[in-house]
Amino acid sequence: MGSTLSAPVVDKSYATGEDADFVYAVSEMQGWRISMEDAHTAVLDLNRAHDSHAPESQDAQNAKSFETKESNPTNSKKPAFFAVYDGHGGSNVARYTGATLYARLARSEEFKSGDWHNALINSYLNTDEAIKANPELSSDPSGCTAVSVLITPPEPTATNSSISARKVICANAGDSRAALSLAGQSLPLSYDHKPQNEAESDRIVKAGGFVEIGRVNGNLALSRAIGDFEFKQNPDLGPEAQIVTAVPDIIEHECTGEEEFLILACDGIWDCLSSQQVVDITRRAIANGEELKDICAHIMDKCLAPDSELGGIGCDNMTITIVAILGEKSKDEWRQWVKERVENGIGYSTPESVPDIFEKSELPIDRSNDQATFDANRFGNSPLSILSNMAGASGSSLQEALESGGIVFQPSGSVTNKDGQLVYASLSDDSEESDEESNSSQQKIVPIKDGDERQIEASGGLTDTSEDPIKSMNLATNSDKEEKE
């Protein structure tokens, strides 16, 4: 985690735009960080980028993209593009990427021919190469995540060539995220690239690196990024095989008409809220008549830590983009459509009536379609992902442990108090178990007593950047934060 200020910068910047197909709002907040290192892109008509040999300013793109159905009856043929770039080690790479990647994408032959996947992948790699070749940036130590969504013009569907539908295609490198609200349920469009993930760690080691305390070479807390050239030095390997690669994963969704809105955000948001929580907050706010830019601001305020004592959760830069997918509706019709769905209980965890949009829930968070379940199924449960199910041990509950001195989450998967003394840890269970038992039964969360020499497992680590066990348990504390990049 980077250095923090004595007081957060809570002033927010906004960008908004709309046409016949989409309405969007983007908001950024520096927060507790000493500088703002995020960048973003929002372009309603990516075809306009064809006309320029040099990338235009984002404001110019947005201004050129604002059109109405009356002024442009072929409006729905436009591809739209939205992206969030979370910088680390400085802002230069993130700013350059935000200003140029979309133009490289739009001018590529793959894009013009409708080869969307390769167009996105090459735009990431070409941007990375351009930064490396730029004498002003090649020695810059910074890097950035890149999560982007290309919404294509309507195309024949895979099941019926006579029916046309848009595609929502997400390209992701790093640990920023994108998600769709699909009939009120969060549909993940990306998954985090963390060094401890099996496929990522395999590549890192094969390229000559190592993973230590959940970080690449003990340093970088994510395993894919644009920039970060100190991790891309092996001349015998292609860009996809370097210790850190800019190659994005691609996830495609074919629209069905149930898509309500799209959310992209950096991990300053996802560290504090799950994608389903953000979807729920956004839907309720829309039903209450909130503007998208105000919803962005409220979400960031909700995620902002009250202090920076540990410099972790809630202390990062924050950027969030919300994109309303209008379909064939007007903006007002879309708002009414979402409002009626919320009030009629259509959607995930939607109340029968619309409460205060930031009312604190007393119910446990159901993360069944969120990143935590994906990570748990693939990598097993770590102490951090199952703390909310942990009962008191040896007469001391987690609540009492917090009140008596606080806890700190360690990358190894153990829990210590503020003095560094182990309180809970994940221990091997050598007892025989049936094949039907789940992965969680193969680890035990137990209190650590003086003299306990059992081997502490360090393979679990933290694989879910949106998991906040303390908030999930609704405990009365805001002081316990997890160390982040």
CSV table of C-alpha atoms in Angstrom, one decimal:
chain,number,residue,atom,x,y,z
A,1,MET,CA,0.0,0.0,0.0
A,2,GLY,CA,1.3,3.5,-0.9
A,3,SER,CA,1.8,6.4,1.4
A,4,THR,CA,-1.3,8.2,2.7
A,5,LEU,CA,-2.2,11.8,3.5
A,6,SER,CA,-3.2,13.1,6.9
A,7,ALA,CA,-6.7,13.8,5.5
A,8,PRO,CA,-8.4,12.4,2.4
A,9,VAL,CA,-9.0,14.4,-0.8
A,10,VAL,CA,-12.7,13.9,-1.3
A,11,ASP,CA,-13.2,16.3,-4.2
A,12,LYS,CA,-14.5,14.3,-7.2
A,13,SER,CA,-14.2,14.7,-10.9
A,14,TYR,CA,-17.0,13.7,-13.2
A,15,ALA,CA,-17.5,12.8,-16.9
A,16,THR,CA,-20.9,12.1,-18.3
A,17,GLY,CA,-22.3,11.4,-21.8
A,18,GLU,CA,-25.3,9.9,-23.5
A,19,ASP,CA,-26.7,9.0,-26.9
A,20,ALA,CA,-29.6,6.8,-28.1
A,21,ASP,CA,-28.0,3.6,-26.8
A,22,PHE,CA,-26.1,4.4,-23.6
A,23,VAL,CA,-25.9,6.9,-20.8
A,24,TYR,CA,-22.8,6.9,-18.7
A,25,ALA,CA,-21.1,8.6,-15.8
A,26,VAL,CA,-17.5,8.3,-14.6
A,27,SER,CA,-16.2,9.6,-11.3
A,28,GLU,CA,-12.8,9.7,-9.7
A,29,MET,CA,-11.6,10.5,-6.2
A,30,GLN,CA,-8.0,10.7,-4.9
A,31,GLY,CA,-9.0,9.7,-1.3
A,32,TRP,CA,-6.1,9.0,1.1
A,33,ARG,CA,-3.4,8.5,-1.5
A,34,ILE,CA,-0.8,11.2,-2.0
A,35,SER,CA,-1.6,11.5,-5.7
A,36,MET,CA,-4.2,10.4,-8.2
A,37,GLU,CA,-2.9,7.6,-10.4
A,38,ASP,CA,-6.1,6.3,-12.1
A,39,ALA,CA,-7.3,7.1,-15.6
A,40,HIS,CA,-10.4,6.2,-17.6
A,41,THR,CA,-11.9,6.3,-21.1
A,42,ALA,CA,-15.5,6.6,-22.2
A,43,VAL,CA,-16.2,6.8,-25.9
A,44,LEU,CA,-19.7,6.4,-27.2
A,45,ASP,CA,-18.7,6.1,-30.9
A,46,LEU,CA,-15.4,4.3,-31.4
A,47,ASN,CA,-15.8,4.7,-35.2
A,48,ARG,CA,-14.9,8.4,-34.8
A,49,ALA,CA,-11.4,7.4,-33.8
A,50,HIS,CA,-10.8,6.3,-37.4
A,51,ASP,CA,-10.6,9.8,-38.5
A,52,SER,CA,-7.5,10.8,-36.5
A,53,HIS,CA,-3.9,9.9,-36.9
A,54,ALA,CA,-3.2,11.1,-33.3
A,55,PRO,CA,-5.4,10.3,-30.3
A,56,GLU,CA,-7.9,13.0,-29.5
A,57,SER,CA,-8.6,14.2,-26.1
A,58,GLN,CA,-11.3,12.2,-24.3
A,59,ASP,CA,-13.5,15.3,-23.9
A,60,ALA,CA,-13.4,15.8,-27.7
A,61,GLN,CA,-14.3,12.2,-28.3
A,62,ASN,CA,-17.2,12.4,-25.8
A,63,ALA,CA,-18.4,15.7,-27.4
A,64,LYS,CA,-18.4,14.2,-30.9
A,65,SER,CA,-20.2,11.0,-29.7
A,66,PHE,CA,-23.2,12.8,-28.2
A,67,GLU,CA,-26.1,12.2,-30.6
A,68,THR,CA,-29.8,11.6,-30.6
A,69,LYS,CA,-32.0,9.1,-32.4
A,70,GLU,CA,-33.6,12.0,-34.3
A,71,SER,CA,-30.2,13.3,-35.5
A,72,ASN,CA,-28.7,9.9,-36.3
A,73,PRO,CA,-31.2,7.1,-37.1
A,74,THR,CA,-28.4,4.6,-37.6
A,75,ASN,CA,-27.2,5.4,-34.0
A,76,SER,CA,-27.3,1.7,-32.9
A,77,LYS,CA,-24.6,0.7,-35.4
A,78,LYS,CA,-21.9,2.4,-33.3
A,79,PRO,CA,-19.4,0.5,-31.2
A,80,ALA,CA,-18.9,2.0,-27.7
A,81,PHE,CA,-15.9,1.6,-25.4
A,82,PHE,CA,-15.3,2.1,-21.7
A,83,ALA,CA,-12.2,1.5,-19.6
A,84,VAL,CA,-10.6,2.0,-16.2
A,85,TYR,CA,-6.9,2.1,-15.7
A,86,ASP,CA,-5.5,1.8,-12.1
A,87,GLY,CA,-2.0,3.1,-12.0
A,88,HIS,CA,0.7,2.1,-9.5
A,89,GLY,CA,4.2,3.5,-9.0
A,90,GLY,CA,3.0,6.7,-10.7
A,91,SER,CA,0.4,8.0,-13.1
A,92,ASN,CA,2.3,8.3,-16.4
A,93,VAL,CA,1.5,4.8,-17.8
A,94,ALA,CA,-2.1,5.0,-16.8
A,95,ARG,CA,-2.6,8.4,-18.3
A,96,TYR,CA,-0.9,7.5,-21.5
A,97,THR,CA,-2.9,4.3,-21.8
A,98,GLY,CA,-6.2,6.1,-21.1
A,99,ALA,CA,-5.4,8.6,-23.8
A,100,THR,CA,-4.2,6.3,-26.6
A,101,LEU,CA,-5.4,2.6,-26.2
A,102,TYR,CA,-8.9,3.3,-27.6
A,103,ALA,CA,-7.5,5.0,-30.7
A,104,ARG,CA,-5.1,2.1,-31.4
A,105,LEU,CA,-8.1,-0.3,-31.0
A,106,ALA,CA,-10.3,1.7,-33.4
A,107,ARG,CA,-7.6,2.1,-36.1
A,108,SER,CA,-6.6,-1.5,-36.1
A,109,GLU,CA,-7.5,-3.7,-39.1
A,110,GLU,CA,-8.9,-6.4,-36.7
A,111,PHE,CA,-11.3,-3.8,-35.3
A,112,LYS,CA,-12.4,-2.7,-38.8
A,113,SER,CA,-13.1,-6.3,-39.8
A,114,GLY,CA,-15.0,-7.2,-36.7
A,115,ASP,CA,-12.3,-9.4,-35.2
A,116,TRP,CA,-13.1,-8.0,-31.8
A,117,HIS,CA,-11.1,-10.4,-29.6
A,118,ASN,CA,-7.8,-10.0,-31.4
A,119,ALA,CA,-8.4,-6.3,-31.8
A,120,LEU,CA,-8.6,-5.9,-28.0
A,121,ILE,CA,-5.6,-8.1,-27.3
A,122,ASN,CA,-3.4,-6.3,-29.8
A,123,SER,CA,-4.5,-2.9,-28.6
A,124,TYR,CA,-3.2,-3.8,-25.1
A,125,LEU,CA,0.1,-5.3,-26.5
A,126,ASN,CA,0.6,-2.4,-28.9
A,127,THR,CA,0.1,0.2,-26.2
A,128,ASP,CA,2.6,-1.6,-24.0
A,129,GLU,CA,5.1,-1.7,-26.8
A,130,ALA,CA,4.5,2.0,-27.6
A,131,ILE,CA,5.2,2.9,-24.0
A,132,LYS,CA,8.4,0.9,-24.0
A,133,ALA,CA,9.5,2.6,-27.3
A,134,ASN,CA,8.7,6.1,-26.0
A,135,PRO,CA,12.0,7.6,-24.7
A,136,GLU,CA,10.0,9.7,-22.1
A,137,LEU,CA,8.2,6.6,-20.8
A,138,SER,CA,10.5,3.6,-21.3
A,139,SER,CA,12.3,4.1,-18.0
A,140,ASP,CA,9.2,5.1,-16.1
A,141,PRO,CA,8.7,2.6,-13.3
A,142,SER,CA,4.9,2.8,-13.2
A,143,GLY,CA,2.3,0.5,-14.6
A,144,CYS,CA,-1.4,0.2,-14.7
A,145,THR,CA,-4.2,-2.4,-14.7
A,146,ALA,CA,-6.6,-2.2,-17.7
A,147,VAL,CA,-10.2,-3.3,-17.7
A,148,SER,CA,-12.1,-2.3,-20.8
A,149,VAL,CA,-15.4,-3.2,-22.3
A,150,LEU,CA,-16.2,-3.0,-26.0
A,151,ILE,CA,-20.0,-3.0,-26.8
A,152,THR,CA,-20.3,-4.0,-30.4
A,153,PRO,CA,-22.9,-3.0,-33.0
A,154,PRO,CA,-25.8,-5.5,-33.3
A,155,GLU,CA,-24.7,-8.7,-35.1
A,156,PRO,CA,-26.4,-11.9,-36.0
A,157,THR,CA,-26.6,-14.1,-32.9
A,158,ALA,CA,-24.9,-17.4,-32.5
A,159,THR,CA,-28.2,-19.3,-32.4
A,160,ASN,CA,-30.2,-17.4,-35.0
A,161,SER,CA,-28.6,-15.6,-37.8
A,162,SER,CA,-31.8,-13.6,-38.5
A,163,ILE,CA,-31.7,-12.0,-35.1
A,164,SER,CA,-29.2,-9.3,-34.3
A,165,ALA,CA,-27.8,-8.6,-30.8
A,166,ARG,CA,-25.0,-6.6,-29.3
A,167,LYS,CA,-22.0,-8.2,-27.7
A,168,VAL,CA,-20.4,-7.0,-24.5
A,169,ILE,CA,-16.7,-7.9,-24.7
A,170,CYS,CA,-14.4,-7.4,-21.7
A,171,ALA,CA,-10.6,-7.3,-21.9
A,172,ASN,CA,-8.9,-7.4,-18.5
A,173,ALA,CA,-5.3,-7.3,-17.4
A,174,GLY,CA,-4.8,-6.8,-13.6
A,175,ASP,CA,-7.2,-6.5,-10.7
A,176,SER,CA,-9.7,-3.8,-11.8
A,177,ARG,CA,-13.1,-5.3,-12.6
A,178,ALA,CA,-16.1,-5.1,-14.8
A,179,ALA,CA,-19.6,-6.5,-14.2
A,180,LEU,CA,-23.0,-6.5,-15.8
A,181,SER,CA,-26.4,-6.1,-14.0
A,182,LEU,CA,-28.3,-8.9,-15.7
A,183,ALA,CA,-31.9,-8.8,-14.4
A,184,GLY,CA,-30.5,-7.5,-11.2
A,185,GLN,CA,-27.8,-10.2,-10.8
A,186,SER,CA,-24.1,-9.4,-11.0
A,187,LEU,CA,-22.5,-11.1,-14.0
A,188,PRO,CA,-18.7,-10.9,-13.7
A,189,LEU,CA,-17.0,-9.9,-16.9
A,190,SER,CA,-13.5,-10.2,-15.5
A,191,TYR,CA,-11.5,-12.0,-12.8
A,192,ASP,CA,-8.4,-10.7,-11.0
A,193,HIS,CA,-4.9,-11.6,-12.1
A,194,LYS,CA,-3.1,-12.3,-8.8
A,195,PRO,CA,0.4,-13.8,-8.5
A,196,GLN,CA,-0.8,-16.6,-6.3
A,197,ASN,CA,-3.3,-17.9,-8.8
A,198,GLU,CA,-2.0,-21.2,-10.2
A,199,ALA,CA,-1.8,-20.2,-13.9
A,200,GLU,CA,-0.3,-16.9,-13.1
A,201,SER,CA,2.3,-18.3,-10.7
A,202,ASP,CA,3.3,-21.0,-13.2
A,203,ARG,CA,4.0,-18.3,-15.8
A,204,ILE,CA,5.9,-16.1,-13.3
A,205,VAL,CA,8.2,-19.0,-12.2
A,206,LYS,CA,8.8,-20.2,-15.8
A,207,ALA,CA,9.9,-16.7,-16.8
A,208,GLY,CA,12.4,-16.6,-14.0
A,209,GLY,CA,10.4,-14.8,-11.3
A,210,PHE,CA,9.0,-15.9,-8.0
A,211,VAL,CA,5.9,-15.3,-5.8
A,212,GLU,CA,6.5,-14.1,-2.2
A,213,ILE,CA,3.9,-12.9,0.3
A,214,GLY,CA,1.4,-12.9,-2.6
A,215,ARG,CA,3.5,-10.5,-4.7
A,216,VAL,CA,5.5,-10.9,-7.9
A,217,ASN,CA,9.2,-11.0,-6.8
A,218,GLY,CA,7.9,-9.9,-3.4
A,219,ASN,CA,6.9,-6.5,-5.0
A,220,LEU,CA,3.9,-6.3,-7.3
A,221,ALA,CA,0.5,-7.4,-6.0
A,222,LEU,CA,-0.9,-8.2,-9.5
A,223,SER,CA,0.5,-10.4,-12.3
A,224,ARG,CA,-0.8,-8.7,-15.5
A,225,ALA,CA,-0.3,-5.0,-16.3
A,226,ILE,CA,0.6,-2.5,-18.9
A,227,GLY,CA,4.0,-1.0,-18.2
A,228,ASP,CA,6.1,-2.5,-15.3
A,229,PHE,CA,8.9,-3.2,-17.7
A,230,GLU,CA,11.3,-4.4,-15.0
A,231,PHE,CA,9.2,-7.6,-15.1
A,232,LYS,CA,9.4,-7.9,-18.9
A,233,GLN,CA,13.1,-8.3,-19.5
A,234,ASN,CA,13.5,-11.9,-20.7
A,235,PRO,CA,14.6,-11.6,-24.4
A,236,ASP,CA,13.9,-15.3,-25.0
A,237,LEU,CA,10.2,-15.0,-24.3
A,238,GLY,CA,7.3,-13.4,-26.0
A,239,PRO,CA,5.1,-10.8,-24.3
A,240,GLU,CA,2.6,-13.4,-23.3
A,241,ALA,CA,5.2,-15.4,-21.3
A,242,GLN,CA,7.0,-12.6,-19.4
A,243,ILE,CA,6.9,-12.5,-15.6
A,244,VAL,CA,4.2,-9.8,-15.9
A,245,THR,CA,2.3,-9.7,-19.1
A,246,ALA,CA,-0.1,-7.1,-20.7
A,247,VAL,CA,-2.1,-9.8,-22.5
A,248,PRO,CA,-5.7,-9.5,-21.4
A,249,ASP,CA,-8.2,-12.2,-20.7
A,250,ILE,CA,-11.3,-11.9,-22.8
A,251,ILE,CA,-14.9,-12.6,-21.7
A,252,GLU,CA,-17.8,-12.1,-24.1
A,253,HIS,CA,-21.5,-11.8,-23.3
A,254,GLU,CA,-24.2,-11.8,-26.0
A,255,CYS,CA,-27.0,-9.4,-25.0
A,256,THR,CA,-30.5,-10.7,-24.5
A,257,GLY,CA,-32.4,-7.6,-23.5
A,258,GLU,CA,-32.1,-8.3,-19.7
A,259,GLU,CA,-28.9,-6.1,-19.4
A,260,GLU,CA,-29.6,-3.1,-17.2
A,261,PHE,CA,-26.2,-1.5,-16.8
A,262,LEU,CA,-22.5,-2.0,-16.8
A,263,ILE,CA,-20.0,-1.2,-14.0
A,264,LEU,CA,-16.2,-0.8,-14.3
A,265,ALA,CA,-14.1,0.1,-11.3
A,266,CYS,CA,-10.6,-0.1,-9.9
A,267,ASP,CA,-9.9,-2.2,-6.8
A,268,GLY,CA,-10.4,0.8,-4.6
A,269,ILE,CA,-14.1,0.0,-5.0
A,270,TRP,CA,-13.9,-3.8,-5.2
A,271,ASP,CA,-11.7,-4.0,-2.0
A,272,CYS,CA,-14.7,-2.7,-0.1
A,273,LEU,CA,-17.8,-3.9,-1.9
A,274,SER,CA,-18.6,-7.0,-3.9
A,275,SER,CA,-19.9,-6.6,-7.5
A,276,GLN,CA,-23.4,-7.7,-6.3
A,277,GLN,CA,-23.4,-5.1,-3.6
A,278,VAL,CA,-22.5,-2.4,-6.2
A,279,VAL,CA,-25.2,-3.6,-8.5
A,280,ASP,CA,-27.8,-3.6,-5.6
A,281,ILE,CA,-26.8,-0.1,-4.5
A,282,THR,CA,-27.0,1.2,-8.1
A,283,ARG,CA,-30.4,-0.4,-8.8
A,284,ARG,CA,-31.9,1.0,-5.7
A,285,ALA,CA,-30.5,4.4,-6.4
A,286,ILE,CA,-31.8,4.4,-9.9
A,287,ALA,CA,-35.2,3.4,-8.5
A,288,ASN,CA,-35.0,6.4,-6.1
A,289,GLY,CA,-34.3,8.8,-9.0
A,290,GLU,CA,-30.6,9.3,-8.5
A,291,GLU,CA,-28.4,10.5,-11.4
A,292,LEU,CA,-25.6,8.1,-12.4
A,293,LYS,CA,-22.9,10.5,-11.4
A,294,ASP,CA,-24.4,10.9,-8.0
A,295,ILE,CA,-24.5,7.2,-7.6
A,296,CYS,CA,-20.8,7.0,-8.5
A,297,ALA,CA,-20.1,9.6,-5.8
A,298,HIS,CA,-22.1,7.8,-3.1
A,299,ILE,CA,-20.4,4.5,-3.8
A,300,MET,CA,-17.0,6.1,-3.4
A,301,ASP,CA,-18.0,7.9,-0.2
A,302,LYS,CA,-19.3,4.5,1.1
A,303,CYS,CA,-15.9,2.9,0.3
A,304,LEU,CA,-13.8,5.7,1.8
A,305,ALA,CA,-12.1,4.7,5.1
A,306,PRO,CA,-12.7,6.9,8.1
A,307,ASP,CA,-8.9,6.9,8.8
A,308,SER,CA,-5.7,5.7,7.3
A,309,GLU,CA,-4.3,4.0,10.4
A,310,LEU,CA,-3.3,0.8,8.5
A,311,GLY,CA,-3.3,2.3,5.0
A,312,GLY,CA,-5.4,-0.5,3.5
A,313,ILE,CA,-9.0,-1.0,2.6
A,314,GLY,CA,-10.8,2.2,1.8
A,315,CYS,CA,-7.5,4.2,1.4
A,316,ASP,CA,-6.9,3.7,-2.3
A,317,ASN,CA,-7.7,6.0,-5.3
A,318,MET,CA,-11.2,5.3,-6.6
A,319,THR,CA,-12.6,5.3,-10.1
A,320,ILE,CA,-16.0,4.0,-11.1
A,321,THR,CA,-17.9,4.0,-14.4
A,322,ILE,CA,-21.6,3.2,-14.7
A,323,VAL,CA,-23.1,2.7,-18.1
A,324,ALA,CA,-26.9,2.4,-18.6
A,325,ILE,CA,-27.7,0.1,-21.5
A,326,LEU,CA,-30.9,1.6,-23.0
A,327,GLY,CA,-31.7,-1.0,-25.6
A,328,GLU,CA,-34.7,0.3,-27.5
A,329,LYS,CA,-35.8,2.5,-24.5
A,330,SER,CA,-35.5,6.2,-24.0
A,331,LYS,CA,-33.5,7.2,-20.9
A,332,ASP,CA,-36.7,7.9,-18.9
A,333,GLU,CA,-38.2,4.6,-20.0
A,334,TRP,CA,-35.1,2.8,-18.9
A,335,ARG,CA,-35.2,4.4,-15.5
A,336,GLN,CA,-38.8,3.4,-15.1
A,337,TRP,CA,-38.0,-0.1,-16.2
A,338,VAL,CA,-35.3,-0.5,-13.6
A,339,LYS,CA,-37.5,1.1,-10.9
A,340,GLU,CA,-40.4,-1.3,-11.6
A,341,ARG,CA,-38.1,-4.3,-11.5
A,342,VAL,CA,-36.6,-3.2,-8.1
A,343,GLU,CA,-40.0,-2.5,-6.6
A,344,ASN,CA,-41.4,-5.8,-7.9
A,345,GLY,CA,-38.6,-7.8,-6.4
A,346,ILE,CA,-37.0,-8.8,-9.8
A,347,GLY,CA,-33.3,-9.3,-9.2
A,348,TYR,CA,-30.8,-10.6,-6.7
A,349,SER,CA,-31.5,-9.7,-3.1
A,350,THR,CA,-33.9,-7.0,-4.1
A,351,PRO,CA,-36.2,-5.9,-1.3
A,352,GLU,CA,-40.0,-5.7,-1.8
A,353,SER,CA,-39.7,-1.9,-1.2
A,354,VAL,CA,-36.9,0.5,-2.0
A,355,PRO,CA,-35.0,1.3,1.2
A,356,ASP,CA,-32.4,4.0,1.8
A,357,ILE,CA,-29.8,3.1,-0.9
A,358,PHE,CA,-27.0,3.0,1.6
A,359,GLU,CA,-28.8,1.3,4.5
A,360,LYS,CA,-26.5,-1.1,6.3
A,361,SER,CA,-27.7,-4.6,5.8
A,362,GLU,CA,-27.8,-6.9,8.9
A,363,LEU,CA,-27.9,-10.0,6.6
A,364,PRO,CA,-24.8,-11.9,5.5
A,365,ILE,CA,-23.6,-11.2,2.0
A,366,ASP,CA,-24.5,-13.9,-0.5
A,367,ARG,CA,-21.5,-14.0,-2.9
A,368,SER,CA,-22.6,-17.1,-4.8
A,369,ASN,CA,-21.8,-15.6,-8.2
A,370,ASP,CA,-19.0,-13.3,-7.2
A,371,GLN,CA,-15.2,-13.5,-7.2
A,372,ALA,CA,-14.9,-15.2,-3.8
A,373,THR,CA,-16.7,-18.3,-5.0
A,374,PHE,CA,-14.6,-18.5,-8.1
A,375,ASP,CA,-11.4,-18.3,-6.1
A,376,ALA,CA,-12.6,-20.7,-3.4
A,377,ASN,CA,-13.6,-23.3,-5.9
A,378,ARG,CA,-10.3,-23.0,-7.8
A,379,PHE,CA,-7.8,-22.3,-5.0
A,380,GLY,CA,-9.5,-23.5,-1.8
A,381,ASN,CA,-10.8,-21.4,1.1
A,382,SER,CA,-8.3,-19.2,2.9
A,383,PRO,CA,-8.9,-17.8,6.4
A,384,LEU,CA,-9.9,-14.5,5.0
A,385,SER,CA,-12.7,-16.0,2.9
A,386,ILE,CA,-14.3,-18.0,5.7
A,387,LEU,CA,-13.8,-15.7,8.7
A,388,SER,CA,-17.5,-14.8,8.6
A,389,ASN,CA,-18.3,-18.4,9.4
A,390,MET,CA,-15.8,-18.8,12.2
A,391,ALA,CA,-17.2,-19.4,15.7
A,392,GLY,CA,-15.5,-18.4,18.9
A,393,ALA,CA,-12.7,-20.6,20.0
A,394,SER,CA,-11.3,-21.2,23.5
A,395,GLY,CA,-13.8,-18.7,24.9
A,396,SER,CA,-12.7,-15.8,22.8
A,397,SER,CA,-14.8,-14.7,19.8
A,398,LEU,CA,-13.5,-12.7,16.9
A,399,GLN,CA,-15.5,-9.8,18.1
A,400,GLU,CA,-13.7,-10.0,21.5
A,401,ALA,CA,-10.4,-10.3,19.7
A,402,LEU,CA,-11.1,-7.1,17.7
A,403,GLU,CA,-12.3,-5.2,20.8
A,404,SER,CA,-9.3,-6.3,22.8
A,405,GLY,CA,-6.6,-5.2,20.4
A,406,GLY,CA,-7.6,-5.6,16.7
A,407,ILE,CA,-6.5,-8.0,14.1
A,408,VAL,CA,-4.3,-7.8,11.0
A,409,PHE,CA,-4.8,-10.0,7.9
A,410,GLN,CA,-1.5,-11.5,6.8
A,411,PRO,CA,-0.8,-12.5,3.1
A,412,SER,CA,0.1,-16.0,4.4
A,413,GLY,CA,-3.5,-16.5,5.4
A,414,SER,CA,-2.9,-16.1,9.1
A,415,VAL,CA,-4.4,-13.5,11.5
A,416,THR,CA,-2.3,-11.6,14.0
A,417,ASN,CA,-3.0,-9.0,16.6
A,418,LYS,CA,-1.5,-5.6,16.5
A,419,ASP,CA,1.6,-6.9,18.3
A,420,GLY,CA,2.3,-9.4,15.6
A,421,GLN,CA,1.2,-12.4,17.7
A,422,LEU,CA,-0.7,-15.1,15.9
A,423,VAL,CA,-4.4,-15.2,16.8
A,424,TYR,CA,-5.8,-17.5,14.1
A,425,ALA,CA,-4.2,-19.5,11.3
A,426,SER,CA,-5.0,-22.1,8.7
A,427,LEU,CA,-3.6,-25.4,9.8
A,428,SER,CA,-3.2,-28.7,7.9
A,429,ASP,CA,-5.8,-31.3,8.9
A,430,ASP,CA,-4.1,-34.7,8.7
A,431,SER,CA,-7.2,-36.7,9.6
A,432,GLU,CA,-8.8,-39.0,7.0
A,433,GLU,CA,-11.7,-37.5,5.2
A,434,SER,CA,-14.2,-38.8,2.6
A,435,ASP,CA,-13.9,-37.7,-1.0
A,436,GLU,CA,-17.3,-36.1,-0.7
A,437,GLU,CA,-16.2,-33.5,1.9
A,438,SER,CA,-15.5,-30.0,0.6
A,439,ASN,CA,-12.2,-28.2,0.3
A,440,SER,CA,-13.0,-26.1,3.3
A,441,SER,CA,-13.0,-29.2,5.6
A,442,GLN,CA,-9.3,-29.8,4.7
A,443,GLN,CA,-8.3,-26.6,6.5
A,444,LYS,CA,-9.1,-25.6,10.1
A,445,ILE,CA,-9.2,-22.1,11.5
A,446,VAL,CA,-8.0,-22.4,15.0
A,447,PRO,CA,-6.7,-20.2,17.8
A,448,ILE,CA,-2.9,-20.2,18.2
A,449,LYS,CA,-1.6,-20.8,21.7
A,450,ASP,CA,1.9,-20.2,23.0
A,451,GLY,CA,4.2,-23.0,22.1
A,452,ASP,CA,2.0,-24.3,19.2
A,453,GLU,CA,4.5,-25.6,16.7
A,454,ARG,CA,2.1,-27.0,14.1
A,455,GLN,CA,2.9,-26.1,10.5
A,456,ILE,CA,1.0,-23.0,9.3
A,457,GLU,CA,-0.1,-23.2,5.7
A,458,ALA,CA,0.9,-20.2,3.6
A,459,SER,CA,-0.6,-21.3,0.3
A,460,GLY,CA,-4.1,-19.9,0.8
A,461,GLY,CA,-3.3,-16.2,0.7
A,462,LEU,CA,-5.8,-13.5,-0.3
A,463,THR,CA,-7.2,-14.2,-3.7
A,464,ASP,CA,-10.3,-12.0,-3.5
A,465,THR,CA,-9.7,-8.3,-3.5
A,466,SER,CA,-13.4,-7.5,-2.9
A,467,GLU,CA,-13.7,-9.6,0.3
A,468,ASP,CA,-13.9,-7.7,3.5
A,469,PRO,CA,-14.7,-10.2,6.2
A,470,ILE,CA,-15.1,-7.5,8.9
A,471,LYS,CA,-17.8,-5.7,6.9
A,472,SER,CA,-19.4,-9.0,5.9
A,473,MET,CA,-19.8,-9.8,9.6
A,474,ASN,CA,-21.2,-6.4,10.4
A,475,LEU,CA,-18.8,-5.9,13.3
A,476,ALA,CA,-18.4,-2.5,14.9
A,477,THR,CA,-14.9,-1.7,13.7
A,478,ASN,CA,-13.4,0.2,10.8
A,479,SER,CA,-9.8,0.1,11.9
A,480,ASP,CA,-8.8,-3.3,10.6
A,481,LYS,CA,-7.6,-3.1,7.0
A,482,GLU,CA,-5.8,-5.5,4.8
A,483,GLU,CA,-2.4,-4.5,3.3
A,484,LYS,CA,-2.7,-3.8,-0.4
A,485,GLU,CA,-0.5,-2.7,-3.2
